[in-house]
Short mmCIF file of C-alpha atoms in Angstrom, two decimals:
data_model
loop_
_atom_site.label_atom_id
_atom_site.label_comp_id
_atom_site.label_asym_id
_atom_site.label_seq_id
_atom_site.Cartn_x
_atom_site.Cartn_y
_atom_site.Cartn_z
CA GLU A 1 -0.10 -0.03 -0.10
CA ALA A 2 1.26 3.43 -1.07
CA ASP A 3 2.26 5.87 1.85
CA ILE A 4 1.51 9.02 0.25
CA TYR A 5 -0.45 11.73 1.91
CA GLN A 6 -2.42 14.87 0.78
CA THR A 7 -4.06 17.55 2.96
CA PRO A 8 -6.54 18.82 2.94
CA ARG A 9 -8.84 16.37 1.18
CA TYR A 10 -11.40 19.04 0.52
CA LEU A 11 -10.95 22.53 0.59
CA VAL A 12 -13.67 25.34 -0.26
CA ILE A 13 -12.01 28.95 -0.25
CA GLY A 14 -13.04 32.47 -1.42
CA THR A 15 -11.26 34.21 -4.42
CA GLY A 16 -8.09 35.89 -4.02
CA LYS A 17 -6.99 33.68 -0.99
CA LYS A 18 -3.43 32.06 -0.88
CA ILE A 19 -3.45 28.37 -0.51
CA THR A 20 -0.97 25.79 -0.05
CA LEU A 21 -1.88 22.11 -0.77
CA GLU A 22 0.24 19.59 1.20
CA CYS A 23 1.82 16.41 -0.30
CA SER A 24 4.04 13.75 1.56
CA GLN A 25 5.30 10.51 1.06
CA THR A 26 7.28 8.19 3.06
CA MET A 27 8.71 5.89 0.72
CA GLY A 28 11.98 7.73 0.07
CA HIS A 29 10.84 8.24 -3.52
CA ASP A 30 13.23 10.81 -5.39
CA LYS A 31 10.50 11.91 -8.04
CA MET A 32 7.07 13.45 -7.22
CA TYR A 33 4.59 15.15 -9.39
CA TRP A 34 1.23 17.32 -9.37
CA TYR A 35 -1.41 16.42 -11.51
CA GLN A 36 -4.64 18.45 -11.95
CA GLN A 37 -7.80 16.51 -12.70
CA ASP A 38 -11.42 18.06 -13.62
CA PRO A 39 -14.29 15.80 -12.68
CA GLY A 40 -14.60 12.87 -15.05
CA MET A 41 -11.59 14.01 -17.08
CA GLU A 42 -7.96 12.91 -17.54
CA LEU A 43 -4.84 13.95 -15.55
CA HIS A 44 -2.77 16.81 -16.75
CA LEU A 45 0.71 17.02 -15.30
CA ILE A 46 1.27 20.63 -13.83
CA HIS A 47 4.63 20.04 -11.64
CA TYR A 48 7.32 17.53 -11.29
CA SER A 49 10.29 17.23 -9.37
CA TYR A 50 13.45 14.80 -9.78
CA GLY A 51 14.64 15.35 -6.25
CA VAL A 52 15.36 17.91 -3.54
CA ASN A 53 15.90 21.40 -5.01
CA SER A 54 14.47 20.30 -8.42
CA THR A 55 11.20 21.58 -10.05
CA GLU A 56 9.98 21.51 -13.55
CA LYS A 57 6.81 22.79 -15.09
CA GLY A 58 4.57 20.08 -16.68
CA ASP A 59 2.61 19.75 -19.62
CA LEU A 60 -0.32 21.99 -18.49
CA SER A 61 0.43 25.45 -17.93
CA SER A 62 -0.53 26.21 -14.37
CA GLU A 63 -0.52 29.67 -12.13
CA SER A 64 0.40 27.39 -9.23
CA THR A 65 3.89 26.92 -7.72
CA VAL A 66 5.76 24.17 -6.04
CA SER A 67 8.97 23.63 -4.01
CA ARG A 68 10.94 20.63 -2.89
CA ILE A 69 13.24 21.30 0.06
CA ARG A 70 12.79 17.77 1.54
CA THR A 71 12.56 14.49 -0.26
CA GLU A 72 9.46 13.62 1.55
CA HIS A 73 7.61 16.89 0.99
CA PHE A 74 6.13 18.49 -2.20
CA PRO A 75 3.60 21.46 -1.62
CA LEU A 76 1.56 23.23 -4.30
CA THR A 77 1.05 26.87 -3.74
CA LEU A 78 -1.83 29.07 -5.37
CA GLU A 79 -0.90 32.76 -4.50
CA SER A 80 -4.28 34.09 -5.43
CA ALA A 81 -7.16 31.36 -5.90
CA ARG A 82 -9.64 31.87 -8.64
CA PRO A 83 -12.78 29.95 -9.67
CA SER A 84 -10.93 28.71 -12.65
CA HIS A 85 -8.62 26.74 -10.14
CA THR A 86 -11.51 24.66 -8.96
CA SER A 87 -10.36 21.21 -9.47
CA GLN A 88 -8.85 17.97 -8.02
CA TYR A 89 -5.23 18.14 -7.36
CA LEU A 90 -3.29 14.45 -7.17
CA CYS A 91 0.04 14.44 -6.11
CA ALA A 92 2.24 11.21 -6.79
CA SER A 93 5.74 9.90 -6.15
CA SER A 94 8.01 7.34 -8.17
CA SER A 95 11.57 5.87 -7.94
CA ARG A 96 13.38 4.02 -10.22
CA GLY A 97 14.26 0.59 -9.64
CA VAL A 98 11.07 0.08 -7.40
CA SER A 99 8.57 -2.47 -9.23
CA TYR A 100 7.74 -1.11 -12.65
CA ASN A 101 8.72 2.83 -11.84
CA GLU A 102 5.01 3.15 -11.56
CA GLN A 103 3.62 6.25 -9.68
CA PHE A 104 1.93 6.05 -6.46
CA PHE A 105 -0.90 8.45 -6.00
CA GLY A 106 -2.25 10.28 -2.97
CA PRO A 107 -5.87 10.47 -2.28
CA GLY A 108 -6.37 13.91 -3.74
CA THR A 109 -7.39 17.46 -2.77
CA ARG A 110 -10.65 18.49 -4.09
CA LEU A 111 -10.47 22.25 -4.46
CA THR A 112 -13.39 24.69 -4.99
CA VAL A 113 -12.64 28.55 -5.22
CA LEU A 114 -15.92 30.55 -4.89
CA ALA B 1 -2.71 13.79 -32.25
CA GLN B 2 -3.66 12.41 -28.79
CA LYS B 3 -1.08 10.25 -27.47
CA ILE B 4 -3.62 7.96 -25.50
CA THR B 5 -7.21 7.33 -27.00
CA GLN B 6 -9.69 5.85 -25.05
CA THR B 7 -12.79 5.56 -27.11
CA GLN B 8 -15.33 4.16 -24.62
CA PRO B 9 -16.56 7.05 -22.23
CA GLY B 10 -18.61 4.35 -20.49
CA MET B 11 -19.44 0.70 -20.17
CA PHE B 12 -22.19 -1.43 -18.43
CA VAL B 13 -21.45 -4.94 -17.69
CA GLN B 14 -22.90 -7.65 -15.96
CA GLU B 15 -21.47 -8.91 -12.72
CA LYS B 16 -19.21 -11.81 -13.38
CA GLU B 17 -18.91 -11.19 -17.08
CA ALA B 18 -15.35 -10.34 -18.57
CA VAL B 19 -15.13 -6.90 -19.65
CA THR B 20 -12.34 -5.51 -22.34
CA LEU B 21 -11.37 -1.68 -21.80
CA ASP B 22 -9.84 -0.11 -25.05
CA CYS B 23 -6.81 1.76 -25.17
CA THR B 24 -4.73 2.80 -28.31
CA TYR B 25 -1.40 4.90 -28.20
CA ASP B 26 0.63 6.83 -30.36
CA THR B 27 4.49 7.17 -29.89
CA SER B 28 7.59 7.03 -32.39
CA ASP B 29 9.93 5.98 -29.33
CA PRO B 30 10.75 2.13 -29.43
CA SER B 31 10.95 2.31 -25.83
CA TYR B 32 7.83 2.96 -23.64
CA GLY B 33 5.62 1.54 -20.81
CA LEU B 34 1.95 1.38 -20.83
CA PHE B 35 -0.17 1.49 -17.28
CA TRP B 36 -3.33 0.91 -16.33
CA TYR B 37 -4.90 2.89 -13.14
CA LYS B 38 -8.37 2.53 -11.61
CA GLN B 39 -9.94 5.57 -9.99
CA PRO B 40 -12.81 4.90 -7.74
CA SER B 41 -15.42 7.56 -6.73
CA SER B 42 -13.25 8.24 -3.58
CA GLY B 43 -10.69 9.88 -6.24
CA GLU B 44 -7.40 7.97 -5.57
CA MET B 45 -5.46 6.33 -8.56
CA ILE B 46 -4.97 2.57 -8.03
CA PHE B 47 -2.05 0.99 -10.16
CA LEU B 48 -3.43 -2.18 -11.97
CA ILE B 49 -0.92 -3.49 -14.50
CA TYR B 50 2.04 -2.67 -16.41
CA GLN B 51 3.32 -3.45 -19.96
CA GLY B 52 6.90 -2.72 -21.35
CA SER B 53 7.23 -2.30 -24.99
CA TYR B 54 9.82 -4.99 -25.30
CA ASP B 55 8.13 -7.43 -23.01
CA GLN B 56 7.28 -10.72 -24.90
CA GLN B 57 4.42 -11.87 -22.89
CA ASN B 58 1.13 -10.01 -22.05
CA ALA B 59 1.21 -8.73 -18.34
CA THR B 60 -1.07 -10.42 -16.02
CA GLU B 61 -2.07 -9.50 -12.55
CA GLY B 62 -4.64 -11.61 -10.81
CA ARG B 63 -8.06 -10.94 -12.54
CA TYR B 64 -6.38 -8.27 -14.72
CA SER B 65 -4.59 -8.88 -17.97
CA LEU B 66 -3.21 -6.60 -20.80
CA ASN B 67 -3.84 -7.55 -24.35
CA PHE B 68 -0.81 -6.04 -25.96
CA GLN B 69 -0.87 -5.65 -29.73
CA LYS B 70 2.27 -3.86 -30.53
CA ALA B 71 1.84 -3.67 -34.19
CA ARG B 72 -1.66 -1.89 -33.72
CA LYS B 73 -0.37 0.11 -30.91
CA SER B 74 -3.17 -1.01 -28.66
CA ALA B 75 -3.01 -2.06 -24.91
CA ASN B 76 -6.40 -3.15 -23.81
CA LEU B 77 -7.41 -4.05 -20.29
CA VAL B 78 -9.15 -7.21 -19.62
CA ILE B 79 -11.00 -8.01 -16.53
CA SER B 80 -12.06 -11.52 -15.71
CA ALA B 81 -15.21 -12.27 -13.64
CA SER B 82 -16.14 -8.69 -13.01
CA GLN B 83 -17.13 -7.60 -9.48
CA LEU B 84 -19.48 -4.98 -7.82
CA GLY B 85 -16.08 -3.38 -6.73
CA ASP B 86 -14.63 -3.11 -10.22
CA SER B 87 -17.10 -0.09 -10.82
CA ALA B 88 -14.97 2.90 -11.36
CA MET B 89 -12.94 5.24 -13.88
CA TYR B 90 -10.29 3.29 -15.59
CA PHE B 91 -7.03 5.34 -17.02
CA CYS B 92 -4.68 3.80 -19.62
CA ALA B 93 -1.44 5.83 -19.42
CA MET B 94 1.89 5.82 -21.41
CA ARG B 95 5.59 6.71 -20.47
CA GLU B 96 7.80 7.42 -23.55
CA GLY B 97 11.55 6.53 -23.44
CA PRO B 98 13.07 3.84 -21.15
CA SER B 99 12.43 4.02 -17.67
CA THR B 100 16.21 4.08 -16.67
CA ASN B 101 16.72 7.39 -18.17
CA PHE B 102 16.55 10.42 -16.05
CA GLY B 103 13.13 12.41 -15.81
CA ASN B 104 11.41 9.75 -18.12
CA GLU B 105 8.85 8.93 -15.66
CA LYS B 106 6.22 11.41 -17.01
CA LEU B 107 2.81 9.89 -17.78
CA THR B 108 0.30 10.76 -20.35
CA PHE B 109 -3.01 9.92 -19.62
CA GLY B 110 -6.27 9.07 -21.59
CA THR B 111 -9.59 10.35 -20.89
CA GLY B 112 -10.65 7.48 -19.19
CA THR B 113 -13.68 4.81 -19.24
CA ARG B 114 -16.30 4.79 -16.67
CA LEU B 115 -16.95 1.03 -15.82
CA THR B 116 -20.23 0.26 -14.28
CA ILE B 117 -20.86 -3.24 -12.91
CA ILE B 118 -24.69 -4.14 -12.82
CA PRO B 119 -25.71 -6.78 -10.22
#
């Protein structure tokens, strides 16, 4: 069973607020990812990290930012939330040499911006 | 062009029957990996099965098997003896390039198939 955690699970917030979505994994994986998923739709990669102090933008442009100061922690921040940011955000991690290098996913954060 | 195509937005299947979920992919890289994930209504993504482009045999994991037809670029998921708990969204995903390369673990997902098992 994957040990990757996301908090909060649900967040309803007003426009203009700054929010941080937390993601932590206890598996020691070097690579971590953030995906955005609208209801019933595919996942889009918005950020990823190869390791500490490494962050890259994904295939879908996002106004969010990420940081990777510790191996186990990969938070995502929105400086000023807007209704267009309403979505589910999924965090994942992987490590070369672990099984099929599959990505292990957290439970997700469902964000609603009013 | 879409890299991963899942043409079945939704499927209804009788309990205990087998079901095939379609996935076609597009890549010019000779080395790639194909993944299937299950997403229940609770939202988490659960890894089901993996097929590498150089694997000689079709992957199997319990009730899940992957019908890999490389020339047709298809990687269909087969679930045998379906159960009510199989009701969920199913996503096909692809990693392009060998997994040993630095940074090549990025996945491209299809649009998913919503499977509903009928009692």
